[in-house]
Amino acid sequence: MNEPYIGRFAPSPTGPLHAGSLVAALASYLDARAHHGTWLVRIEDIDEGRAVPGAAEGILALLEQLGMHADGEIVWQSRRKALYQAAAERIALHTYPCGCNRREIADSRLGFAPDGAAIYPGTCRHGLAEGRSMRSLRLRVPDPGFDVISFQDRFAGEVTQRLSGESGDFVLKRADGFWAYQLAVVVDDAEQGVTDVVRGADLLDSTPRQIFLQRVLDVPTPRYLHVPVVRNELGEKLSKQTGALAVAPGDEQAAVAALSDATRFLGLQLAPVESLDAFWRAAVPAWANLLRERA
Ligand code: GLU
């Protein structure tokens, strides 16, 4: 019997799918199919300021066109705020209101977490200073010595982070009123029963914070597999900001070509194929083989 497997692809609709996000989508889809599991699609539009109108619909249409069909309903984070609110209330003893603004945090010169967020010095940990009001809601991380999170990534191997030094108390609700990615992703993965997270390595450094939050919320930790990030000639991660081109296959041949490029990037060797059906018939067992070889 196969172990239960629930995977997901969780794009932020900040622009159309490009070659980099296609690699993440493909890896999560292949992993789910190779495990005879379920593959969910969740639109991470919680940051409503960055969501681009029509981008989510474009991504969903493209996934369908490429033959990546989601199992079950598509979930939209912007419609699930009550779940995030309930989760934050449940762990209220571990959170505190923070009145600091960006400049004040940057002025503390503790440096930056790997994802670019300034490390929080803990100014408001013991209460808001006189005359300050709440801007964001933060989760208290354990003190040095008790703050090490390690996990086994299926691709990267062992990953270890010291939360107090490498992120500090992190934001669950932002100053603009939106729930933070870290909270939404953990609540959703738990609520959807996700057993396997397959995504780009740009999120490797967020994972220890997510694992810590899972422990505070008392929900299971999924397995993680972070695939390498596609970069342009300048070594930059592909994104709208770096001018990544959208994947926009005009016909089946172009769809097969886009998928074949993404599979090659993932290290799969496939004989050339003519149709989408033939592509999927070859790609799923090839991914299963790769997993066996790496095991
Ligand atoms: N929404 C995130 C992104 O598009 C991915 C989050 C995740 O897979 O955990 O970068």
XYZ file of C-alpha atoms and ligand atoms in Angstrom, residues 8 10-12 44 181 185 199 203, ligand 1:
19
model
C 0.424 21.087 -3.748
C 0.971 27.281 -4.434
C 1.724 30.123 -6.848
C 1.514 33.784 -5.862
C -1.519 32.484 -2.693
C 2.857 34.409 4.027
C 1.133 28.796 4.220
C 8.788 24.033 -4.163
C 11.890 29.089 0.217
N 3.463 31.396 -3.024
C 4.862 31.126 -2.979
C 5.532 31.555 -4.270
O 4.859 31.656 -5.289
C 5.149 29.645 -2.807
C 4.808 29.210 -1.464
C 5.075 27.752 -1.175
O 5.168 26.925 -2.089
O 5.168 27.445 0.005
O 6.707 31.808 -4.259
